[in-house]
mmCIF file of C-alpha atoms in Angstrom:
data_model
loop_
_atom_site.group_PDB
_atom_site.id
_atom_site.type_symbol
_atom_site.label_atom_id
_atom_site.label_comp_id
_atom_site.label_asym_id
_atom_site.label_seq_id
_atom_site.Cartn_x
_atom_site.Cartn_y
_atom_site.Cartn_z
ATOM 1 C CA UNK N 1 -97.366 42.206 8.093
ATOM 2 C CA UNK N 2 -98.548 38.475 9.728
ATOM 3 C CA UNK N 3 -97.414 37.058 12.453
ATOM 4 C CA UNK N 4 -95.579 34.708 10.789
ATOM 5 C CA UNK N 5 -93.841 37.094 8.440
ATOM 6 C CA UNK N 6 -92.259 39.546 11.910
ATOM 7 C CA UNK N 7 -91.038 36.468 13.582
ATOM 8 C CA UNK N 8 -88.890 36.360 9.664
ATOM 9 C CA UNK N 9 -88.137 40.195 10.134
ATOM 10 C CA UNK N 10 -86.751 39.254 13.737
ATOM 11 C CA UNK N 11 -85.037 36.261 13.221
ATOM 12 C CA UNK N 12 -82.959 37.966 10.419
ATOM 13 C CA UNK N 13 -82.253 40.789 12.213
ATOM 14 C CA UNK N 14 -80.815 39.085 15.215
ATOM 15 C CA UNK N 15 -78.479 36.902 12.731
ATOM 16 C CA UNK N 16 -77.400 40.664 11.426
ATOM 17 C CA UNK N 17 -76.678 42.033 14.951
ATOM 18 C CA UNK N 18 -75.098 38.460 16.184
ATOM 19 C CA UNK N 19 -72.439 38.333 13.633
ATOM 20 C CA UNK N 20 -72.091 42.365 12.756
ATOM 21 C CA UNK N 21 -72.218 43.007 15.965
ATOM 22 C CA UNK N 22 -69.170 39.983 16.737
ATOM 23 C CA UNK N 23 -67.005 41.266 13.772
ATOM 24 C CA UNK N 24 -66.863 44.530 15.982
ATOM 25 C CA UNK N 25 -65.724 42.577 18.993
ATOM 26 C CA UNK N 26 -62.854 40.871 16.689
ATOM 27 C CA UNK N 27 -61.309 43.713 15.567
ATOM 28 C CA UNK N 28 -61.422 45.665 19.316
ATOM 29 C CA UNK N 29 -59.734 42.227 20.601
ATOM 30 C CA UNK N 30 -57.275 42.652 17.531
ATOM 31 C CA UNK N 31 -56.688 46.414 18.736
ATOM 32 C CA UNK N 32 -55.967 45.651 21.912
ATOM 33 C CA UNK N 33 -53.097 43.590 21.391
ATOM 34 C CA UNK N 34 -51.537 46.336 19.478
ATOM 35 C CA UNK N 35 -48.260 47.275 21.577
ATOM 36 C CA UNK N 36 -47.449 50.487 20.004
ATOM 37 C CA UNK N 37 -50.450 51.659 21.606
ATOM 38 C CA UNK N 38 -50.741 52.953 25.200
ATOM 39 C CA UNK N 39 -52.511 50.896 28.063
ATOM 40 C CA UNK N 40 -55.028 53.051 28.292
ATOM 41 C CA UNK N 41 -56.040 52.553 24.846
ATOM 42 C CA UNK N 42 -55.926 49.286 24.968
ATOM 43 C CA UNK N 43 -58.109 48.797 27.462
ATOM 44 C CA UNK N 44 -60.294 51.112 26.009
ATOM 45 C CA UNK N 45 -60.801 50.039 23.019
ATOM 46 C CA UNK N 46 -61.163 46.319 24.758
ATOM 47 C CA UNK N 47 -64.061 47.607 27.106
ATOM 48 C CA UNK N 48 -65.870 48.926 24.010
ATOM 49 C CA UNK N 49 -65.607 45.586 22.366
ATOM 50 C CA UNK N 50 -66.746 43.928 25.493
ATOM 51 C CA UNK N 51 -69.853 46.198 25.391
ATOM 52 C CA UNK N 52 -70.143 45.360 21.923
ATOM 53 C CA UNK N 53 -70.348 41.640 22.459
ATOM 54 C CA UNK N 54 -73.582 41.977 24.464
ATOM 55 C CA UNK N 55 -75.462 42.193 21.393
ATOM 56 C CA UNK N 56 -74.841 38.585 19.960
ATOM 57 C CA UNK N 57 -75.037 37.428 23.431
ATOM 58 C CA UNK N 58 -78.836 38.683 23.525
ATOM 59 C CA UNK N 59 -79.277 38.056 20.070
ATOM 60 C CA UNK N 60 -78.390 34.113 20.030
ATOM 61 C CA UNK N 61 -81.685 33.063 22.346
ATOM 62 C CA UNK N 62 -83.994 35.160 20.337
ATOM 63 C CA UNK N 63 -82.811 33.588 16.831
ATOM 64 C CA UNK N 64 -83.496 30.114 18.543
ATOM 65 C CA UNK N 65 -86.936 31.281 19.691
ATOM 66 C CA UNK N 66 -87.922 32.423 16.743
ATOM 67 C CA UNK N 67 -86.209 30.100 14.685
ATOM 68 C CA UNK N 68 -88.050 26.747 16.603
ATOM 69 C CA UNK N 69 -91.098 29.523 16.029
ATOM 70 C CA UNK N 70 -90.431 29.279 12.241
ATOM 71 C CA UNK N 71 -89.790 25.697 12.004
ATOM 72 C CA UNK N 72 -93.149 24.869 13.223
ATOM 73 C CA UNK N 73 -95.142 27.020 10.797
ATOM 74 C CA UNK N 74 -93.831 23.908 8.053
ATOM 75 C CA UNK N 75 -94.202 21.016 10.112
ATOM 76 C CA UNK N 76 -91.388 20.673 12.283
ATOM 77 C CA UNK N 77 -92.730 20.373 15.971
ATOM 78 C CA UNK N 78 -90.085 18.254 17.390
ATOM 79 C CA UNK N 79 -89.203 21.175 19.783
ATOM 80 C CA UNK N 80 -93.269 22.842 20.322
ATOM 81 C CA UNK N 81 -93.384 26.445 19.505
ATOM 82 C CA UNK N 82 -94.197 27.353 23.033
ATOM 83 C CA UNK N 83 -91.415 25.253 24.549
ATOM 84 C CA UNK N 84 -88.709 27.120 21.908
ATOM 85 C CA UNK N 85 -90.551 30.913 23.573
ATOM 86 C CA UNK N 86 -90.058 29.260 27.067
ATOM 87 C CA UNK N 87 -86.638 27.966 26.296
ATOM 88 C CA UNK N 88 -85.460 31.139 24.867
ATOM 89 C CA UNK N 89 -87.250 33.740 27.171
ATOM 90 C CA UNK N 90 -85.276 31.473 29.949
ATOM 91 C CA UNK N 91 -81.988 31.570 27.839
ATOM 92 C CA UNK N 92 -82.672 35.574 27.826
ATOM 93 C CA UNK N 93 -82.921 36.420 31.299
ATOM 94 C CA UNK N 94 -80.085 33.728 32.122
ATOM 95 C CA UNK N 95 -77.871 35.976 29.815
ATOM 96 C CA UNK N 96 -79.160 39.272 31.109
ATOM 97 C CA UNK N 97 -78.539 38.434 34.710
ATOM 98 C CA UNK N 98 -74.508 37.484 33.553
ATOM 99 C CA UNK N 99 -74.301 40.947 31.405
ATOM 100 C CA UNK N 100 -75.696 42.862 34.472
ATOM 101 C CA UNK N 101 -73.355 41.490 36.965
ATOM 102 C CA UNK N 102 -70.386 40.569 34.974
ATOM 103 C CA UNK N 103 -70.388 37.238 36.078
ATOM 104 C CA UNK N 104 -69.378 38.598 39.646
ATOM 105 C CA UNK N 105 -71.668 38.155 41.980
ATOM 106 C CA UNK N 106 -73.056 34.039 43.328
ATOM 107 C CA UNK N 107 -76.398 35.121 41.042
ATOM 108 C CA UNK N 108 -73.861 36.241 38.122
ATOM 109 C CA UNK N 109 -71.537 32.753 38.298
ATOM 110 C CA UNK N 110 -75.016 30.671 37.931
ATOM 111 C CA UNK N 111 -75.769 32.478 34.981
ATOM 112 C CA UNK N 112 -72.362 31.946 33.386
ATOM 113 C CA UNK N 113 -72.412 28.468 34.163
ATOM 114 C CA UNK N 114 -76.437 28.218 33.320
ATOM 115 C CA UNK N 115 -75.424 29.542 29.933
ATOM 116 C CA UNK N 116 -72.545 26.790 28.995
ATOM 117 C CA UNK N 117 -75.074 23.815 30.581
ATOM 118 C CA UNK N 118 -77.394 25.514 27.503
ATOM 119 C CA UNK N 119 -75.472 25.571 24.685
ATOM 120 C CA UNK N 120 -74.187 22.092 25.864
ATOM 121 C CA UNK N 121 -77.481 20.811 25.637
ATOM 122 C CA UNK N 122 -78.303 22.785 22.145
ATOM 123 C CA UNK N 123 -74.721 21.126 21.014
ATOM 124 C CA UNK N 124 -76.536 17.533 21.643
ATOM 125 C CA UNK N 125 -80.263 18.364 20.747
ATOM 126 C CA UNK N 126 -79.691 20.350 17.745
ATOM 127 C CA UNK N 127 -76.484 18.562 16.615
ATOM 128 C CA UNK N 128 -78.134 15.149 17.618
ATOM 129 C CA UNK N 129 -81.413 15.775 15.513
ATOM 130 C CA UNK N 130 -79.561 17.453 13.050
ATOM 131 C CA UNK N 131 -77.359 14.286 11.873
ATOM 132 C CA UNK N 132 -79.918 11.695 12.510
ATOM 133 C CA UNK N 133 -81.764 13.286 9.784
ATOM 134 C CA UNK N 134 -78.661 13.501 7.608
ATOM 135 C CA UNK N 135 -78.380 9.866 7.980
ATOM 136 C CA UNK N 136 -81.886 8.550 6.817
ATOM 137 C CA UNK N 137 -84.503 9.891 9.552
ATOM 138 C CA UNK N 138 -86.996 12.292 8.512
ATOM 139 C CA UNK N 139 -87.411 14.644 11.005
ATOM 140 C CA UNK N 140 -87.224 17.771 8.881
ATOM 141 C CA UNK N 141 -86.084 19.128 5.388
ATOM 142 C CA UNK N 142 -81.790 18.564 4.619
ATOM 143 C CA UNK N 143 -81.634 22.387 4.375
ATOM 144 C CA UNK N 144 -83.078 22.755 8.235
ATOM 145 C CA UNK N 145 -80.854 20.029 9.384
ATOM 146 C CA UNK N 146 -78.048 21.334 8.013
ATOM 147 C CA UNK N 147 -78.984 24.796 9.670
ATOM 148 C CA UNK N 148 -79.471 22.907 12.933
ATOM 149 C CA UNK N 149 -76.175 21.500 12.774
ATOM 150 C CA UNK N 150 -74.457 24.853 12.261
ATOM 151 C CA UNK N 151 -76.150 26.165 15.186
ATOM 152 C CA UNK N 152 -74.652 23.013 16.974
ATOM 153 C CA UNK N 153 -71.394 23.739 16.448
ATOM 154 C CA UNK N 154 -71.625 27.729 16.704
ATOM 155 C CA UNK N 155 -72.403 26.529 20.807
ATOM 156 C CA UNK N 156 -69.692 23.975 20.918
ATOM 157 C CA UNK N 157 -67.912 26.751 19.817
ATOM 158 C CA UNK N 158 -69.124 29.366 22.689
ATOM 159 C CA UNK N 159 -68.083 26.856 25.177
ATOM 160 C CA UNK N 160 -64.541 26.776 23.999
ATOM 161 C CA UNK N 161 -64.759 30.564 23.605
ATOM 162 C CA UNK N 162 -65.507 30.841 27.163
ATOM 163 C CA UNK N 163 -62.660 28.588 28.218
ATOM 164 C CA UNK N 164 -59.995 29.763 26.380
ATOM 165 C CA UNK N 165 -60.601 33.488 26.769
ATOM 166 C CA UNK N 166 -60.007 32.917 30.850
ATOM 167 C CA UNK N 167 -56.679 33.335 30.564
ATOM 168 C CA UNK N 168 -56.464 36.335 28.333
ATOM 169 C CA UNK N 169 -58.561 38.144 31.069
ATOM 170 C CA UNK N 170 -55.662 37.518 33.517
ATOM 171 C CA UNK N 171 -53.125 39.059 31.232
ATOM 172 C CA UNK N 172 -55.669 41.989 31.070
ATOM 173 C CA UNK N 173 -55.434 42.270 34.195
ATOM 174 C CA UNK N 174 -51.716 42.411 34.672
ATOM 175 C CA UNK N 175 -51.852 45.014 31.637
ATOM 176 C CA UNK N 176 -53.641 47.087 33.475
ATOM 177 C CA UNK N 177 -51.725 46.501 37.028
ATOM 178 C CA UNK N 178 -48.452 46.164 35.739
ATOM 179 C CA UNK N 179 -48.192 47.996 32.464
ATOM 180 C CA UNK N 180 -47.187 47.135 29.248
ATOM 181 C CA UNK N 181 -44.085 44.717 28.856
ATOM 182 C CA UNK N 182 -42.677 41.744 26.267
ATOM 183 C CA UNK N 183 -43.847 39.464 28.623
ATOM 184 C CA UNK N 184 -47.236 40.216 29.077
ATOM 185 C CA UNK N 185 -47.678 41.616 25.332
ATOM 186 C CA UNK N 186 -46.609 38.026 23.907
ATOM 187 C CA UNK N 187 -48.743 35.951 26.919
ATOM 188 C CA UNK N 188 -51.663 37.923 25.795
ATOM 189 C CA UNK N 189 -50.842 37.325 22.051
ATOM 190 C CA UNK N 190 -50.297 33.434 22.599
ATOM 191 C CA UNK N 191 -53.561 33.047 24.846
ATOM 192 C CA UNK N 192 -56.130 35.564 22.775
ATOM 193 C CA UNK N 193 -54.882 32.408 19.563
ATOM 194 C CA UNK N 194 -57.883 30.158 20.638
ATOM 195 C CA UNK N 195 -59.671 32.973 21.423
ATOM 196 C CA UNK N 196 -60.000 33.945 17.858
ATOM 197 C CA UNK N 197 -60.079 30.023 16.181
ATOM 198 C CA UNK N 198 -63.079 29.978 18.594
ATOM 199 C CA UNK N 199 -64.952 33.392 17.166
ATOM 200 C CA UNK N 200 -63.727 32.046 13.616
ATOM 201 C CA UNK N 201 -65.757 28.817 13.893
ATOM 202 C CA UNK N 202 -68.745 30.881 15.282
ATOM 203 C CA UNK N 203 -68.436 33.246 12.006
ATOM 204 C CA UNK N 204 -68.179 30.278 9.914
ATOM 205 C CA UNK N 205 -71.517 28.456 11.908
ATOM 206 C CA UNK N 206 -73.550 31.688 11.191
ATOM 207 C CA UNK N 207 -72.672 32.351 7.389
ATOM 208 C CA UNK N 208 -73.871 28.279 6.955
ATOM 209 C CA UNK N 209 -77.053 28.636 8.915
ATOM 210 C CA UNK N 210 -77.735 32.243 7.417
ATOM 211 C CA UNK N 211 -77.249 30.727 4.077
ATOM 212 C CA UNK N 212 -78.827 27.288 4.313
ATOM 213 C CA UNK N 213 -81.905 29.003 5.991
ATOM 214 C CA UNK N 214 -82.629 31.918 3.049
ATOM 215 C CA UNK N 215 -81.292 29.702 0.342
ATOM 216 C CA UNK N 216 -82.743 26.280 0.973
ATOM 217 C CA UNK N 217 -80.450 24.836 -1.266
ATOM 218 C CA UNK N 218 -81.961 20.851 -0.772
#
């Protein structure tokens, strides 16, 4: 096996565990709205989906790494091979540092907030060069534009995910205080709504750059 053909094996492999790994995370979410079921379990199966959603969170810088890696073995340079291992190896330890604290502690909230100013600025670059080459500049191939455009909007999409999923936490949190009621059982239902639109776009972002980077269909 070259070089070249384990940064494929590992690039794959992180697109399997970002969105297998996500699907998991859906359905706990979907679980724990479930009212018929006790707080406890609830909560449960909630904290096993938040475990669970560590693995697309690590996953997402190393498909960028390797996928700027990838780009430049046909001629794309636009982001340098070393500045995509720099970039992601960054991205990496700014998302380690949030899964290790929880986003608690003054090193914790700069790494939450370090990793929205990210996909903010993949949302322009990638989304930017992305559609200028859709619209007459040759920067790269349609089927790697198309792929950078999908990765564009799957961290537009984190952004909102992060947003809206603010207040769900709260109502968490009364579950847990407070106990079950109608009141909190329907504010968790209404808030957890974007919550889900949000993951749904993400799915949707990953099945077109998974497909328009292994089919190359133009």
């Amino acid at each position: 096996m070259t070089f070249d053909d384990l940064i494929i094996f590992v690039h794959v492999l992180a697109w399997v565990f970002w969105l297998g790994t996500d699907i998991g995370v859906f359905v706990g979410a979907k679980f724990s709205e479930k009212s018929e079921l006790s707080v406890e379990t609830r909560l449960t199966v909630l904290k096993v989906a938040m475990m669970l959603d560590m693995a697309p969170r690590v996953a997402v810088p190393i498909v960028f790494a390797t996928g700027v890696s990838m780009a430049n073995t046909i001629g794309v340079d636009i982001v340098p091979a070393l500045v995509g291992w720099l970039i992601g190896a960054v991205w990496l330890m700014v998302v380690l540092v949030g899964i290790a604290t929880q986003g608690q502690t003054p090193a914790g909230k700069a790494a939450m907030h370090a990793q929205l100013g990210i996909n903010a600025l993949v949302f322009l670059g990638m989304g930017g060069v992305g559609i200028a080459t859709l619209t007459g500049n040759d920067l790269m191939p349609y089927w790697l534009a198309v792929k950078w455009i999908a990765y564009a909007v799957i961290a537009a999409a984190a952004i909102r995910l992060e947003a809206t999923f603010k207040p769900a936490i709260a109502d968490y949190m009364r579950l847990e205080a407070e106990g079950a009621s109608d009141e909190i059982n329907a504010a968790l239902s209404e808030h957890l709504k974007p919550v889900y639109n949000a993951v749904l776009l993400i799915y949707l972002g990953t099945l077109t750059a998974g497909y328009f980077g292994l089919i190359k269909p133009f």
